[in-house]
Amino acid sequence: SCSRFIQTPELDEIIHKVTRVLYEQGYRGMYDIEFLVCDNGLIYLNEINFRHSGNGFGLIDNGVYAPYYFCKSCAGMNIETSDLLIPKVGKVIMEEVGDFKHRTDYNLSTISWIKEFVYSSAYSVINLNDISGTVAFLGDRLQNLLKKLKKNK
């Protein structure tokens, strides 16, 4: 349910191969590559999103502003080395609303979800530094739920 930024020589090698193939095929634009890394060390390519994906919040929380880099590149501006940051290894991100809704699909108890929530350092909806967006999002979800309940009466 939660994701972690990791770095290994094997993963770096696969990332370079995938990005080289994308470049050789002529792709220019934003994308993210998601991998699954098993406990036994096997690495699987999960997906490539040819857009700034929903997990971008984890990069931004980690100081990596991919849309900013892309816009500078498209405008022909140099991306300064001082602009670039490498994600902190071990940083944990969580898409908390979707994960909470799907916890039964993964046999994850509410207590286990809370532990993962506390362990995470970046969230897709909740921003403790600016709670107004979180309140607005959750308020909208609650209104939609109430409308559905009223409709089903």
PDB file of C-alpha atoms in Angstrom:
ATOM      1  CA  SER A   1       0.000   0.000   0.000  1.00  0.00           C
ATOM      2  CA  CYS A   2       2.729   2.541   0.729  1.00  0.00           C
ATOM      3  CA  SER A   3       5.733   3.115  -1.538  1.00  0.00           C
ATOM      4  CA  ARG A   4       9.347   3.780  -0.727  1.00  0.00           C
ATOM      5  CA  PHE A   5      12.107   5.564  -2.637  1.00  0.00           C
ATOM      6  CA  ILE A   6      15.004   3.154  -2.984  1.00  0.00           C
ATOM      7  CA  GLN A   7      18.254   3.091  -4.907  1.00  0.00           C
ATOM      8  CA  THR A   8      20.305   0.067  -5.865  1.00  0.00           C
ATOM      9  CA  PRO A   9      22.897  -0.406  -8.621  1.00  0.00           C
ATOM     10  CA  GLU A  10      20.628  -3.022 -10.253  1.00  0.00           C
ATOM     11  CA  LEU A  11      17.637  -0.692 -10.250  1.00  0.00           C
ATOM     12  CA  ASP A  12      19.742   2.210 -11.568  1.00  0.00           C
ATOM     13  CA  GLU A  13      20.914   0.013 -14.447  1.00  0.00           C
ATOM     14  CA  ILE A  14      17.336  -0.940 -15.388  1.00  0.00           C
ATOM     15  CA  ILE A  15      16.184   2.694 -15.147  1.00  0.00           C
ATOM     16  CA  HIS A  16      18.969   3.787 -17.501  1.00  0.00           C
ATOM     17  CA  LYS A  17      18.081   1.045 -19.986  1.00  0.00           C
ATOM     18  CA  VAL A  18      14.371   1.955 -19.971  1.00  0.00           C
ATOM     19  CA  THR A  19      15.004   5.697 -20.303  1.00  0.00           C
ATOM     20  CA  ARG A  20      17.504   5.092 -23.121  1.00  0.00           C
ATOM     21  CA  VAL A  21      14.930   3.021 -25.043  1.00  0.00           C
ATOM     22  CA  LEU A  22      12.277   5.720 -24.552  1.00  0.00           C
ATOM     23  CA  TYR A  23      14.702   8.382 -25.798  1.00  0.00           C
ATOM     24  CA  GLU A  24      15.802   6.259 -28.780  1.00  0.00           C
ATOM     25  CA  GLN A  25      12.145   5.748 -29.703  1.00  0.00           C
ATOM     26  CA  GLY A  26      11.749   9.520 -29.840  1.00  0.00           C
ATOM     27  CA  TYR A  27       9.749  10.075 -26.679  1.00  0.00           C
ATOM     28  CA  ARG A  28      10.198  13.534 -25.168  1.00  0.00           C
ATOM     29  CA  GLY A  29       8.053  14.519 -22.263  1.00  0.00           C
ATOM     30  CA  MET A  30       7.205  13.761 -18.691  1.00  0.00           C
ATOM     31  CA  TYR A  31       6.885  10.211 -17.501  1.00  0.00           C
ATOM     32  CA  ASP A  32       7.448   8.131 -14.447  1.00  0.00           C
ATOM     33  CA  ILE A  33       8.557   4.564 -14.188  1.00  0.00           C
ATOM     34  CA  GLU A  34       7.266   2.349 -11.400  1.00  0.00           C
ATOM     35  CA  PHE A  35       9.026  -0.812 -10.322  1.00  0.00           C
ATOM     36  CA  LEU A  36       8.175  -3.547  -7.873  1.00  0.00           C
ATOM     37  CA  VAL A  37      11.147  -4.773  -5.880  1.00  0.00           C
ATOM     38  CA  CYS A  38      10.577  -8.090  -4.146  1.00  0.00           C
ATOM     39  CA  ASP A  39      12.090  -9.156  -0.839  1.00  0.00           C
ATOM     40  CA  ASN A  40      14.318 -11.611  -2.740  1.00  0.00           C
ATOM     41  CA  GLY A  41      15.783  -8.736  -4.804  1.00  0.00           C
ATOM     42  CA  LEU A  42      13.950  -9.422  -8.075  1.00  0.00           C
ATOM     43  CA  ILE A  43      12.916  -6.218  -9.854  1.00  0.00           C
ATOM     44  CA  TYR A  44       9.808  -6.001 -12.038  1.00  0.00           C
ATOM     45  CA  LEU A  45       8.762  -3.128 -14.276  1.00  0.00           C
ATOM     46  CA  ASN A  46       5.252  -2.274 -13.082  1.00  0.00           C
ATOM     47  CA  GLU A  47       4.302   0.537 -15.461  1.00  0.00           C
ATOM     48  CA  ILE A  48       5.382   3.646 -17.309  1.00  0.00           C
ATOM     49  CA  ASN A  49       3.034   6.630 -17.021  1.00  0.00           C
ATOM     50  CA  PHE A  50       3.517   9.024 -19.921  1.00  0.00           C
ATOM     51  CA  ARG A  51       2.421  11.990 -17.842  1.00  0.00           C
ATOM     52  CA  HIS A  52       3.047  13.472 -14.443  1.00  0.00           C
ATOM     53  CA  SER A  53       1.385  10.688 -12.510  1.00  0.00           C
ATOM     54  CA  GLY A  54      -0.620  10.636  -9.340  1.00  0.00           C
ATOM     55  CA  ASN A  55       2.477   9.611  -7.418  1.00  0.00           C
ATOM     56  CA  GLY A  56       4.120  12.913  -8.293  1.00  0.00           C
ATOM     57  CA  PHE A  57       3.184  14.212  -4.854  1.00  0.00           C
ATOM     58  CA  GLY A  58       5.884  11.953  -3.435  1.00  0.00           C
ATOM     59  CA  LEU A  59       8.527  13.526  -5.636  1.00  0.00           C
ATOM     60  CA  ILE A  60       7.373  17.062  -4.850  1.00  0.00           C
ATOM     61  CA  ASP A  61       7.348  16.324  -1.116  1.00  0.00           C
ATOM     62  CA  ASN A  62      10.858  14.997  -1.603  1.00  0.00           C
ATOM     63  CA  GLY A  63      12.021  18.240  -3.253  1.00  0.00           C
ATOM     64  CA  VAL A  64      11.934  17.005  -6.872  1.00  0.00           C
ATOM     65  CA  TYR A  65       9.812  19.371  -8.998  1.00  0.00           C
ATOM     66  CA  ALA A  66       9.444  17.383 -12.229  1.00  0.00           C
ATOM     67  CA  PRO A  67       6.793  19.668 -13.835  1.00  0.00           C
ATOM     68  CA  TYR A  68       9.085  22.665 -13.227  1.00  0.00           C
ATOM     69  CA  TYR A  69      12.041  20.895 -14.870  1.00  0.00           C
ATOM     70  CA  PHE A  70       9.867  19.883 -17.828  1.00  0.00           C
ATOM     71  CA  CYS A  71       8.529  23.422 -18.337  1.00  0.00           C
ATOM     72  CA  LYS A  72      12.042  24.885 -18.204  1.00  0.00           C
ATOM     73  CA  SER A  73      13.203  22.295 -20.732  1.00  0.00           C
ATOM     74  CA  CYS A  74      10.281  23.031 -23.100  1.00  0.00           C
ATOM     75  CA  ALA A  75      11.001  26.765 -22.864  1.00  0.00           C
ATOM     76  CA  GLY A  76      14.608  26.123 -23.894  1.00  0.00           C
ATOM     77  CA  MET A  77      15.899  27.155 -20.480  1.00  0.00           C
ATOM     78  CA  ASN A  78      18.824  25.418 -18.874  1.00  0.00           C
ATOM     79  CA  ILE A  79      18.140  23.306 -15.843  1.00  0.00           C
ATOM     80  CA  GLU A  80      20.787  24.282 -13.360  1.00  0.00           C
ATOM     81  CA  THR A  81      22.493  21.625 -11.301  1.00  0.00           C
ATOM     82  CA  SER A  82      21.358  23.561  -8.231  1.00  0.00           C
ATOM     83  CA  ASP A  83      17.730  22.965  -9.364  1.00  0.00           C
ATOM     84  CA  LEU A  84      18.141  19.204  -9.333  1.00  0.00           C
ATOM     85  CA  LEU A  85      17.560  17.161  -6.251  1.00  0.00           C
ATOM     86  CA  ILE A  86      17.759  13.413  -5.888  1.00  0.00           C
ATOM     87  CA  PRO A  87      14.897  11.820  -3.932  1.00  0.00           C
ATOM     88  CA  LYS A  88      15.912  10.889  -0.430  1.00  0.00           C
ATOM     89  CA  VAL A  89      16.334   7.130  -0.221  1.00  0.00           C
ATOM     90  CA  GLY A  90      13.925   5.550   2.235  1.00  0.00           C
ATOM     91  CA  LYS A  91      11.299   8.303   2.015  1.00  0.00           C
ATOM     92  CA  VAL A  92       7.860   6.653   2.190  1.00  0.00           C
ATOM     93  CA  ILE A  93       4.772   7.896   0.328  1.00  0.00           C
ATOM     94  CA  MET A  94       1.148   6.854   0.649  1.00  0.00           C
ATOM     95  CA  GLU A  95      -1.967   7.392  -1.445  1.00  0.00           C
ATOM     96  CA  GLU A  96      -3.950   7.365   1.772  1.00  0.00           C
ATOM     97  CA  VAL A  97      -7.541   7.684   0.561  1.00  0.00           C
ATOM     98  CA  GLY A  98      -7.297   4.927  -2.065  1.00  0.00           C
ATOM     99  CA  ASP A  99      -5.284   2.741   0.276  1.00  0.00           C
ATOM    100  CA  PHE A 100      -7.868   3.136   3.033  1.00  0.00           C
ATOM    101  CA  LYS A 101     -10.704   2.238   0.648  1.00  0.00           C
ATOM    102  CA  HIS A 102      -8.828  -0.832  -0.616  1.00  0.00           C
ATOM    103  CA  ARG A 103      -7.427  -2.099   2.686  1.00  0.00           C
ATOM    104  CA  THR A 104      -9.858  -5.042   2.705  1.00  0.00           C
ATOM    105  CA  ASP A 105      -8.674  -6.058  -0.789  1.00  0.00           C
ATOM    106  CA  TYR A 106      -5.176  -6.462   0.651  1.00  0.00           C
ATOM    107  CA  ASN A 107      -6.248  -8.005   3.975  1.00  0.00           C
ATOM    108  CA  LEU A 108      -4.917  -4.926   5.741  1.00  0.00           C
ATOM    109  CA  SER A 109      -6.485  -4.152   9.090  1.00  0.00           C
ATOM    110  CA  THR A 110      -7.350  -0.582  10.006  1.00  0.00           C
ATOM    111  CA  ILE A 111      -4.647  -0.703  12.696  1.00  0.00           C
ATOM    112  CA  SER A 112      -2.069  -1.802  10.074  1.00  0.00           C
ATOM    113  CA  TRP A 113      -3.234   1.005   7.762  1.00  0.00           C
ATOM    114  CA  ILE A 114      -2.811   3.528  10.598  1.00  0.00           C
ATOM    115  CA  LYS A 115       0.731   2.216  11.241  1.00  0.00           C
ATOM    116  CA  GLU A 116       1.605   2.628   7.538  1.00  0.00           C
ATOM    117  CA  PHE A 117       0.017   6.086   7.566  1.00  0.00           C
ATOM    118  CA  VAL A 118       2.143   7.166  10.535  1.00  0.00           C
ATOM    119  CA  TYR A 119       5.263   5.627   8.942  1.00  0.00           C
ATOM    120  CA  SER A 120       4.733   7.537   5.677  1.00  0.00           C
ATOM    121  CA  SER A 121       6.180  10.975   5.133  1.00  0.00           C
ATOM    122  CA  ALA A 122       4.188  12.171   2.102  1.00  0.00           C
ATOM    123  CA  TYR A 123       0.515  11.824   1.296  1.00  0.00           C
ATOM    124  CA  SER A 124      -1.554  12.435  -1.834  1.00  0.00           C
ATOM    125  CA  VAL A 125      -4.343  14.365  -0.074  1.00  0.00           C
ATOM    126  CA  ILE A 126      -3.335  15.264   3.445  1.00  0.00           C
ATOM    127  CA  ASN A 127      -0.953  18.188   3.825  1.00  0.00           C
ATOM    128  CA  LEU A 128      -0.373  19.062   7.448  1.00  0.00           C
ATOM    129  CA  ASN A 129       1.362  22.310   6.413  1.00  0.00           C
ATOM    130  CA  ASP A 130      -1.784  23.485   4.581  1.00  0.00           C
ATOM    131  CA  ILE A 131      -4.803  21.659   5.963  1.00  0.00           C
ATOM    132  CA  SER A 132      -7.326  23.783   3.991  1.00  0.00           C
ATOM    133  CA  GLY A 133      -6.885  21.696   0.833  1.00  0.00           C
ATOM    134  CA  THR A 134      -7.333  18.506   2.813  1.00  0.00           C
ATOM    135  CA  VAL A 135     -10.514  19.828   4.438  1.00  0.00           C
ATOM    136  CA  ALA A 136     -11.892  20.939   1.048  1.00  0.00           C
ATOM    137  CA  PHE A 137     -11.146  17.541  -0.527  1.00  0.00           C
ATOM    138  CA  LEU A 138     -12.668  15.550   2.323  1.00  0.00           C
ATOM    139  CA  GLY A 139     -15.670  17.903   2.463  1.00  0.00           C
ATOM    140  CA  ASP A 140     -16.287  17.337  -1.252  1.00  0.00           C
ATOM    141  CA  ARG A 141     -16.044  13.551  -0.764  1.00  0.00           C
ATOM    142  CA  LEU A 142     -18.511  13.738   2.128  1.00  0.00           C
ATOM    143  CA  GLN A 143     -20.981  15.800   0.058  1.00  0.00           C
ATOM    144  CA  ASN A 144     -20.796  13.271  -2.787  1.00  0.00           C
ATOM    145  CA  LEU A 145     -21.361  10.408  -0.362  1.00  0.00           C
ATOM    146  CA  LEU A 146     -24.395  12.150   1.158  1.00  0.00           C
ATOM    147  CA  LYS A 147     -25.832  12.763  -2.333  1.00  0.00           C
ATOM    148  CA  LYS A 148     -25.445   9.068  -3.183  1.00  0.00           C
ATOM    149  CA  LEU A 149     -27.083   8.027   0.079  1.00  0.00           C
ATOM    150  CA  LYS A 150     -29.981  10.435  -0.502  1.00  0.00           C
ATOM    151  CA  LYS A 151     -30.402   9.188  -4.061  1.00  0.00           C
ATOM    152  CA  ASN A 152     -30.514   5.532  -2.939  1.00  0.00           C
ATOM    153  CA  LYS A 153     -33.326   6.129  -0.404  1.00  0.00           C
TER     154      LYS A 153
END
